[in-house]
PDB file of C-alpha atoms and ligand atoms in Angstrom:
ATOM      1  CA  MET A   1      82.099  94.537 163.364  1.00 92.00           C
ATOM      2  CA  ARG A   2      80.268  92.303 165.639  1.00 96.00           C
ATOM      3  CA  MET A   3      77.563  94.937 167.330  1.00 97.00           C
ATOM      4  CA  ILE A   4      74.096  94.510 169.270  1.00 98.00           C
ATOM      5  CA  LEU A   5      71.368  97.062 168.434  1.00 98.00           C
ATOM      6  CA  MET A   6      69.137  97.471 171.407  1.00 97.00           C
ATOM      7  CA  GLY A   7      65.895  99.301 172.625  1.00 94.00           C
ATOM      8  CA  PRO A   8      62.408  99.087 173.820  1.00 93.00           C
ATOM      9  CA  PRO A   9      59.629  97.427 171.274  1.00 88.00           C
ATOM     10  CA  GLY A  10      58.382  99.758 169.167  1.00 85.00           C
ATOM     11  CA  ALA A  11      62.505 101.890 169.363  1.00 88.00           C
ATOM     12  CA  GLY A  12      62.704 101.049 165.274  1.00 87.00           C
ATOM     13  CA  LYS A  13      65.108  98.092 165.816  1.00 91.00           C
ATOM     14  CA  GLY A  14      64.288  96.159 163.259  1.00 92.00           C
ATOM     15  CA  THR A  15      64.222  98.697 160.559  1.00 93.00           C
ATOM     16  CA  GLN A  16      67.632 100.267 161.697  1.00 96.00           C
ATOM     17  CA  ALA A  17      69.406  97.026 162.107  1.00 97.00           C
ATOM     18  CA  LYS A  18      68.829  96.255 158.549  1.00 95.00           C
ATOM     19  CA  TYR A  19      70.341  99.404 157.014  1.00 95.00           C
ATOM     20  CA  VAL A  20      73.310  99.554 159.550  1.00 95.00           C
ATOM     21  CA  ALA A  21      74.386  95.550 158.927  1.00 96.00           C
ATOM     22  CA  ASP A  22      73.719  96.370 154.983  1.00 94.00           C
ATOM     23  CA  ARG A  23      76.093  99.436 155.162  1.00 92.00           C
ATOM     24  CA  PHE A  24      78.879  97.151 157.220  1.00 92.00           C
ATOM     25  CA  GLY A  25      77.918  94.217 154.948  1.00 95.00           C
ATOM     26  CA  ILE A  26      77.305  91.814 157.774  1.00 96.00           C
ATOM     27  CA  PRO A  27      73.954  89.873 158.193  1.00 98.00           C
ATOM     28  CA  ALA A  28      71.135  91.573 160.771  1.00 98.00           C
ATOM     29  CA  ILE A  29      70.139  88.501 162.691  1.00 98.00           C
ATOM     30  CA  SER A  30      66.788  89.243 164.439  1.00 97.00           C
ATOM     31  CA  THR A  31      65.669  86.493 167.065  1.00 97.00           C
ATOM     32  CA  GLY A  32      62.366  87.699 166.411  1.00 96.00           C
ATOM     33  CA  ASP A  33      62.438  87.187 162.626  1.00 96.00           C
ATOM     34  CA  ILE A  34      63.950  84.015 163.163  1.00 96.00           C
ATOM     35  CA  PHE A  35      61.316  83.137 165.908  1.00 96.00           C
ATOM     36  CA  ARG A  36      58.501  84.405 163.462  1.00 96.00           C
ATOM     37  CA  ALA A  37      59.683  82.405 160.367  1.00 96.00           C
ATOM     38  CA  ASN A  38      59.460  79.320 162.618  1.00 96.00           C
ATOM     39  CA  VAL A  39      56.220  80.334 163.478  1.00 96.00           C
ATOM     40  CA  SER A  40      54.963  80.479 159.820  1.00 96.00           C
ATOM     41  CA  SER A  41      56.420  77.185 158.755  1.00 97.00           C
ATOM     42  CA  GLY A  42      55.237  75.287 162.081  1.00 96.00           C
ATOM     43  CA  THR A  43      58.654  74.030 163.235  1.00 96.00           C
ATOM     44  CA  GLU A  44      58.511  72.380 166.834  1.00 95.00           C
ATOM     45  CA  LEU A  45      60.783  75.718 167.610  1.00 95.00           C
ATOM     46  CA  GLY A  46      58.044  77.858 166.385  1.00 96.00           C
ATOM     47  CA  LEU A  47      55.469  76.077 168.258  1.00 96.00           C
ATOM     48  CA  GLU A  48      57.524  76.583 171.477  1.00 95.00           C
ATOM     49  CA  ALA A  49      58.273  79.790 170.887  1.00 97.00           C
ATOM     50  CA  LYS A  50      54.551  81.430 169.688  1.00 96.00           C
ATOM     51  CA  ARG A  51      53.195  80.518 173.214  1.00 95.00           C
ATOM     52  CA  TYR A  52      55.926  82.833 174.669  1.00 96.00           C
ATOM     53  CA  MET A  53      55.386  85.484 171.931  1.00 95.00           C
ATOM     54  CA  ASP A  54      51.657  85.491 171.864  1.00 93.00           C
ATOM     55  CA  ALA A  55      51.873  86.645 175.773  1.00 92.00           C
ATOM     56  CA  GLY A  56      54.838  88.909 175.660  1.00 92.00           C
ATOM     57  CA  GLU A  57      56.900  87.003 177.146  1.00 96.00           C
ATOM     58  CA  TYR A  58      60.801  85.788 176.901  1.00 97.00           C
ATOM     59  CA  VAL A  59      61.061  82.827 174.992  1.00 98.00           C
ATOM     60  CA  PRO A  60      62.937  80.800 177.340  1.00 97.00           C
ATOM     61  CA  ASP A  61      67.118  81.250 177.294  1.00 97.00           C
ATOM     62  CA  GLU A  62      68.085  77.800 176.727  1.00 95.00           C
ATOM     63  CA  VAL A  63      65.771  77.833 173.391  1.00 96.00           C
ATOM     64  CA  THR A  64      67.004  81.408 172.294  1.00 97.00           C
ATOM     65  CA  ASN A  65      70.815  80.743 173.183  1.00 97.00           C
ATOM     66  CA  HIS A  66      70.664  77.379 171.255  1.00 95.00           C
ATOM     67  CA  MET A  67      69.012  79.191 167.991  1.00 96.00           C
ATOM     68  CA  VAL A  68      71.698  82.152 168.140  1.00 97.00           C
ATOM     69  CA  ARG A  69      74.574  80.008 168.283  1.00 96.00           C
ATOM     70  CA  ASN A  70      73.606  78.323 165.412  1.00 95.00           C
ATOM     71  CA  ARG A  71      72.791  81.104 163.422  1.00 96.00           C
ATOM     72  CA  ILE A  72      76.631  82.761 164.380  1.00 95.00           C
ATOM     73  CA  ASP A  73      78.105  79.800 163.329  1.00 94.00           C
ATOM     74  CA  GLU A  74      76.729  80.056 159.937  1.00 95.00           C
ATOM     75  CA  PRO A  75      79.172  81.102 157.208  1.00 96.00           C
ATOM     76  CA  ASP A  76      77.937  84.671 156.315  1.00 96.00           C
ATOM     77  CA  ALA A  77      78.257  85.477 160.295  1.00 96.00           C
ATOM     78  CA  VAL A  78      82.176  84.726 160.351  1.00 94.00           C
ATOM     79  CA  PRO A  79      83.379  88.263 159.517  1.00 93.00           C
ATOM     80  CA  GLY A  80      80.836  89.906 161.933  1.00 96.00           C
ATOM     81  CA  PHE A  81      77.114  90.270 162.579  1.00 97.00           C
ATOM     82  CA  LEU A  82      74.511  93.043 163.937  1.00 98.00           C
ATOM     83  CA  LEU A  83      72.211  91.515 166.811  1.00 98.00           C
ATOM     84  CA  ASP A  84      68.715  93.047 166.943  1.00 97.00           C
ATOM     85  CA  GLY A  85      66.750  91.303 169.814  1.00 97.00           C
ATOM     86  CA  TYR A  86      69.674  89.714 171.448  1.00 98.00           C
ATOM     87  CA  PRO A  87      71.037  89.545 174.044  1.00 98.00           C
ATOM     88  CA  ARG A  88      67.892  90.407 176.440  1.00 98.00           C
ATOM     89  CA  THR A  89      68.403  88.944 179.778  1.00 98.00           C
ATOM     90  CA  LEU A  90      71.470  89.004 181.375  1.00 98.00           C
ATOM     91  CA  ALA A  91      71.924  85.372 181.250  1.00 98.00           C
ATOM     92  CA  GLN A  92      71.967  85.557 177.286  1.00 98.00           C
ATOM     93  CA  VAL A  93      74.672  88.342 177.779  1.00 98.00           C
ATOM     94  CA  GLU A  94      76.773  85.423 179.453  1.00 98.00           C
ATOM     95  CA  GLU A  95      75.928  83.160 176.477  1.00 97.00           C
ATOM     96  CA  LEU A  96      76.780  85.605 173.876  1.00 98.00           C
ATOM     97  CA  ASP A  97      80.001  86.447 175.758  1.00 97.00           C
ATOM     98  CA  GLY A  98      81.037  82.828 175.717  1.00 96.00           C
ATOM     99  CA  MET A  99      80.126  82.265 171.896  1.00 95.00           C
ATOM    100  CA  ILE A 100      82.327  85.298 170.818  1.00 95.00           C
ATOM    101  CA  LYS A 101      85.423  84.541 172.989  1.00 94.00           C
ATOM    102  CA  PHE A 102      85.209  81.021 171.326  1.00 92.00           C
ATOM    103  CA  THR A 103      85.811  82.729 167.793  1.00 90.00           C
ATOM    104  CA  GLY A 104      88.649  84.824 169.230  1.00 92.00           C
ATOM    105  CA  HIS A 105      86.978  87.950 168.646  1.00 93.00           C
ATOM    106  CA  SER A 106      85.150  90.449 170.988  1.00 94.00           C
ATOM    107  CA  LEU A 107      81.857  92.717 170.469  1.00 96.00           C
ATOM    108  CA  ASP A 108      82.512  96.303 169.099  1.00 95.00           C
ATOM    109  CA  ALA A 109      79.580  98.385 170.260  1.00 96.00           C
ATOM    110  CA  VAL A 110      76.275  98.235 171.609  1.00 98.00           C
ATOM    111  CA  VAL A 111      73.742 100.637 170.304  1.00 97.00           C
ATOM    112  CA  VAL A 112      70.744 101.547 172.245  1.00 97.00           C
ATOM    113  CA  LEU A 113      67.877 103.677 170.615  1.00 96.00           C
ATOM    114  CA  THR A 114      66.274 105.704 173.092  1.00 93.00           C
ATOM    115  CA  VAL A 115      62.643 106.911 172.869  1.00 89.00           C
ATOM    116  CA  ASN A 116      60.213 108.297 175.245  1.00 84.00           C
ATOM    117  CA  PRO A 117      57.637 105.361 176.394  1.00 77.00           C
ATOM    118  CA  GLU A 118      54.280 107.082 175.086  1.00 79.00           C
ATOM    119  CA  GLU A 119      55.717 107.243 171.786  1.00 80.00           C
ATOM    120  CA  LEU A 120      56.406 103.676 171.881  1.00 81.00           C
ATOM    121  CA  ILE A 121      52.979 102.486 172.764  1.00 81.00           C
ATOM    122  CA  GLY A 122      52.075 104.739 170.040  1.00 81.00           C
ATOM    123  CA  ARG A 123      54.077 103.248 167.560  1.00 78.00           C
ATOM    124  CA  LEU A 124      53.100  99.848 168.458  1.00 80.00           C
ATOM    125  CA  LEU A 125      49.499 100.274 167.834  1.00 82.00           C
ATOM    126  CA  GLN A 126      50.162 101.444 164.517  1.00 83.00           C
ATOM    127  CA  ARG A 127      52.439  98.946 163.655  1.00 78.00           C
ATOM    128  CA  ALA A 128      49.617  96.568 164.677  1.00 78.00           C
ATOM    129  CA  LYS A 129      47.425  98.124 161.695  1.00 79.00           C
ATOM    130  CA  THR A 130      49.848  98.347 159.125  1.00 84.00           C
ATOM    131  CA  GLU A 131      51.656  94.648 160.025  1.00 80.00           C
ATOM    132  CA  GLY A 132      49.157  92.750 162.173  1.00 74.00           C
ATOM    133  CA  ARG A 133      51.170  91.136 164.373  1.00 73.00           C
ATOM    134  CA  ALA A 134      50.018  88.947 166.941  1.00 72.00           C
ATOM    135  CA  ASP A 135      51.903  90.569 169.478  1.00 76.00           C
ATOM    136  CA  ASP A 136      50.843  94.017 169.019  1.00 76.00           C
ATOM    137  CA  THR A 137      47.765  93.978 170.805  1.00 82.00           C
ATOM    138  CA  GLU A 138      47.390  96.693 173.440  1.00 84.00           C
ATOM    139  CA  ASP A 139      47.597  94.479 176.687  1.00 87.00           C
ATOM    140  CA  VAL A 140      50.405  92.528 175.083  1.00 88.00           C
ATOM    141  CA  ILE A 141      52.171  95.772 174.046  1.00 86.00           C
ATOM    142  CA  ARG A 142      52.303  97.012 177.752  1.00 88.00           C
ATOM    143  CA  ARG A 143      53.202  93.600 178.652  1.00 91.00           C
ATOM    144  CA  ARG A 144      56.217  93.602 176.410  1.00 90.00           C
ATOM    145  CA  GLN A 145      57.083  97.216 178.002  1.00 90.00           C
ATOM    146  CA  GLU A 146      57.274  95.867 181.360  1.00 93.00           C
ATOM    147  CA  VAL A 147      59.359  92.676 180.532  1.00 95.00           C
ATOM    148  CA  TYR A 148      61.793  94.959 178.548  1.00 95.00           C
ATOM    149  CA  ALA A 149      62.073  97.104 181.529  1.00 94.00           C
ATOM    150  CA  GLU A 150      62.445  94.070 183.968  1.00 97.00           C
ATOM    151  CA  GLN A 151      64.497  91.824 182.319  1.00 97.00           C
ATOM    152  CA  THR A 152      66.541  94.261 179.667  1.00 97.00           C
ATOM    153  CA  GLU A 153      67.004  97.307 180.822  1.00 96.00           C
ATOM    154  CA  PRO A 154      69.468  96.200 183.197  1.00 97.00           C
ATOM    155  CA  LEU A 155      71.558  95.108 179.989  1.00 98.00           C
ATOM    156  CA  ILE A 156      72.560  99.228 179.738  1.00 97.00           C
ATOM    157  CA  ASP A 157      74.344  99.193 182.774  1.00 97.00           C
ATOM    158  CA  VAL A 158      76.215  95.896 181.937  1.00 98.00           C
ATOM    159  CA  TYR A 159      77.725  97.518 178.640  1.00 98.00           C
ATOM    160  CA  ARG A 160      78.158 101.080 179.782  1.00 97.00           C
ATOM    161  CA  ASP A 161      80.660  99.813 182.458  1.00 97.00           C
ATOM    162  CA  ARG A 162      82.175  97.727 179.479  1.00 97.00           C
ATOM    163  CA  ASN A 163      82.391 101.367 177.903  1.00 96.00           C
ATOM    164  CA  LEU A 164      80.573  99.844 174.842  1.00 97.00           C
ATOM    165  CA  LEU A 165      77.639 101.604 175.091  1.00 97.00           C
ATOM    166  CA  ILE A 166      76.238 104.089 172.396  1.00 96.00           C
ATOM    167  CA  GLU A 167      72.888 105.772 173.099  1.00 96.00           C
ATOM    168  CA  VAL A 168      71.497 107.092 170.014  1.00 96.00           C
ATOM    169  CA  ASP A 169      68.140 109.260 170.349  1.00 94.00           C
ATOM    170  CA  GLY A 170      65.340 107.016 168.252  1.00 93.00           C
ATOM    171  CA  LEU A 171      62.965 109.942 167.722  1.00 90.00           C
ATOM    172  CA  GLY A 172      62.718 111.269 164.041  1.00 90.00           C
ATOM    173  CA  GLU A 173      62.703 110.474 160.697  1.00 91.00           C
ATOM    174  CA  ILE A 174      64.202 106.769 159.827  1.00 92.00           C
ATOM    175  CA  ASP A 175      67.213 108.085 157.670  1.00 93.00           C
ATOM    176  CA  GLU A 176      67.685 110.313 160.641  1.00 95.00           C
ATOM    177  CA  VAL A 177      68.351 107.765 163.053  1.00 95.00           C
ATOM    178  CA  THR A 178      70.116 105.417 160.858  1.00 95.00           C
ATOM    179  CA  GLU A 179      72.508 108.715 160.128  1.00 95.00           C
ATOM    180  CA  ARG A 180      72.984 109.026 164.026  1.00 95.00           C
ATOM    181  CA  ILE A 181      73.734 105.579 164.466  1.00 96.00           C
ATOM    182  CA  PHE A 182      76.307 105.425 161.561  1.00 93.00           C
ATOM    183  CA  ALA A 183      78.243 108.974 162.690  1.00 93.00           C
ATOM    184  CA  ALA A 184      78.235 106.946 166.430  1.00 93.00           C
ATOM    185  CA  LEU A 185      79.509 103.821 164.759  1.00 92.00           C
ATOM    186  CA  THR A 186      82.297 105.849 162.721  1.00 85.00           C
ATOM    187  CA  ALA A 187      83.659 107.356 165.907  1.00 77.00           C
ATOM    188  CA  VAL A 188      83.867 104.096 167.606  1.00 72.00           C
ATOM    189  CA  LYS A 189      85.794 102.628 164.514  1.00 62.00           C
ATOM    190  CA  GLN A 190      88.050 105.460 164.480  1.00 55.00           C
ATOM    191  CA  SER A 191      88.922 105.038 167.967  1.00 53.00           C
TER     192      SER A 191
HETATM  193  P1  LIG B   1      61.048  91.452 168.360  1.00 95.67           P
HETATM  194  O1  LIG B   1      60.455  90.980 167.101  1.00 95.67           O
HETATM  195  O2  LIG B   1      62.121  91.578 168.481  1.00 95.67           O
HETATM  196  O3  LIG B   1      60.249  92.160 169.226  1.00 95.67           O
HETATM  197  O4  LIG B   1      60.763  89.694 169.267  1.00 95.67           O
HETATM  198  C1  LIG B   1      59.414  89.105 169.328  1.00 95.67           C
HETATM  199  C2  LIG B   1      59.133  88.310 170.406  1.00 95.67           C
HETATM  200  O5  LIG B   1      60.013  87.225 170.162  1.00 95.67           O
HETATM  201  C3  LIG B   1      59.643  88.742 172.086  1.00 95.67           C
HETATM  202  O6  LIG B   1      58.523  89.296 172.299  1.00 95.67           O
HETATM  203  C4  LIG B   1      59.884  87.472 172.626  1.00 95.67           C
HETATM  204  O7  LIG B   1      58.713  86.587 173.061  1.00 95.67           O
HETATM  205  C5  LIG B   1      60.605  86.956 171.383  1.00 95.67           C
HETATM  206  N1  LIG B   1      62.114  87.193 171.531  1.00 95.67           N
HETATM  207  C6  LIG B   1      62.817  87.902 170.633  1.00 95.67           C
HETATM  208  N2  LIG B   1      64.304  87.827 170.642  1.00 95.67           N
HETATM  209  C7  LIG B   1      64.248  87.094 172.099  1.00 95.67           C
HETATM  210  C8  LIG B   1      65.167  86.835 173.393  1.00 95.67           C
HETATM  211  N3  LIG B   1      66.670  87.571 172.875  1.00 95.67           N
HETATM  212  N4  LIG B   1      64.811  86.241 174.038  1.00 95.67           N
HETATM  213  C9  LIG B   1      63.831  85.912 174.213  1.00 95.67           C
HETATM  214  N5  LIG B   1      62.648  86.027 173.782  1.00 95.67           N
HETATM  215  C10 LIG B   1      62.808  86.796 172.417  1.00 95.67           C
END
């Protein structure tokens, strides 16, 4: 299974990514987590990424693409992977197409979690209290929603046109949402 989990910041992607990937026995690859790990350990990549992340902007495509290419070349990702937070721009979609084609495989599904915008801001402000992420201040939260709408929402139509898109209601208890995602993916696997 090679799949993407998409959704606006605060839709619960990270939580769902881990459950879904576990169930399919594939790694959940979160670009945000990889960037944060690099920021914590003070690598050059982390230093570069941090200034964009703190402002709620996207890290440049070349940097992000290179990082994902290296990650999906690792042995655990050979049988499949779930991408959480990538691709986020049309240029990243093209890059990912190239990476997957190179391995002789294809993308199986793109799941989009849908949540209404007011709910999202509330969830993010809550997360700011519990996790204390540097990019969870109100201004940055709003900027991240704008960037998502401008740069990432257009990807939904691209994947819909390819018949890969599965929209899942992201509102509700965590395990309810997980079950909805499984049900939708099981239908894909059997078709
Ligand atoms: P996330 O944890 O997925 O919300 O990502 C946190 C931050 O990392 C984003 O706001 C971006 O600054 C950066 N980031 C994560 N994934 C990408 C990506 N695919 N392209 C560019 N920037 C990214």
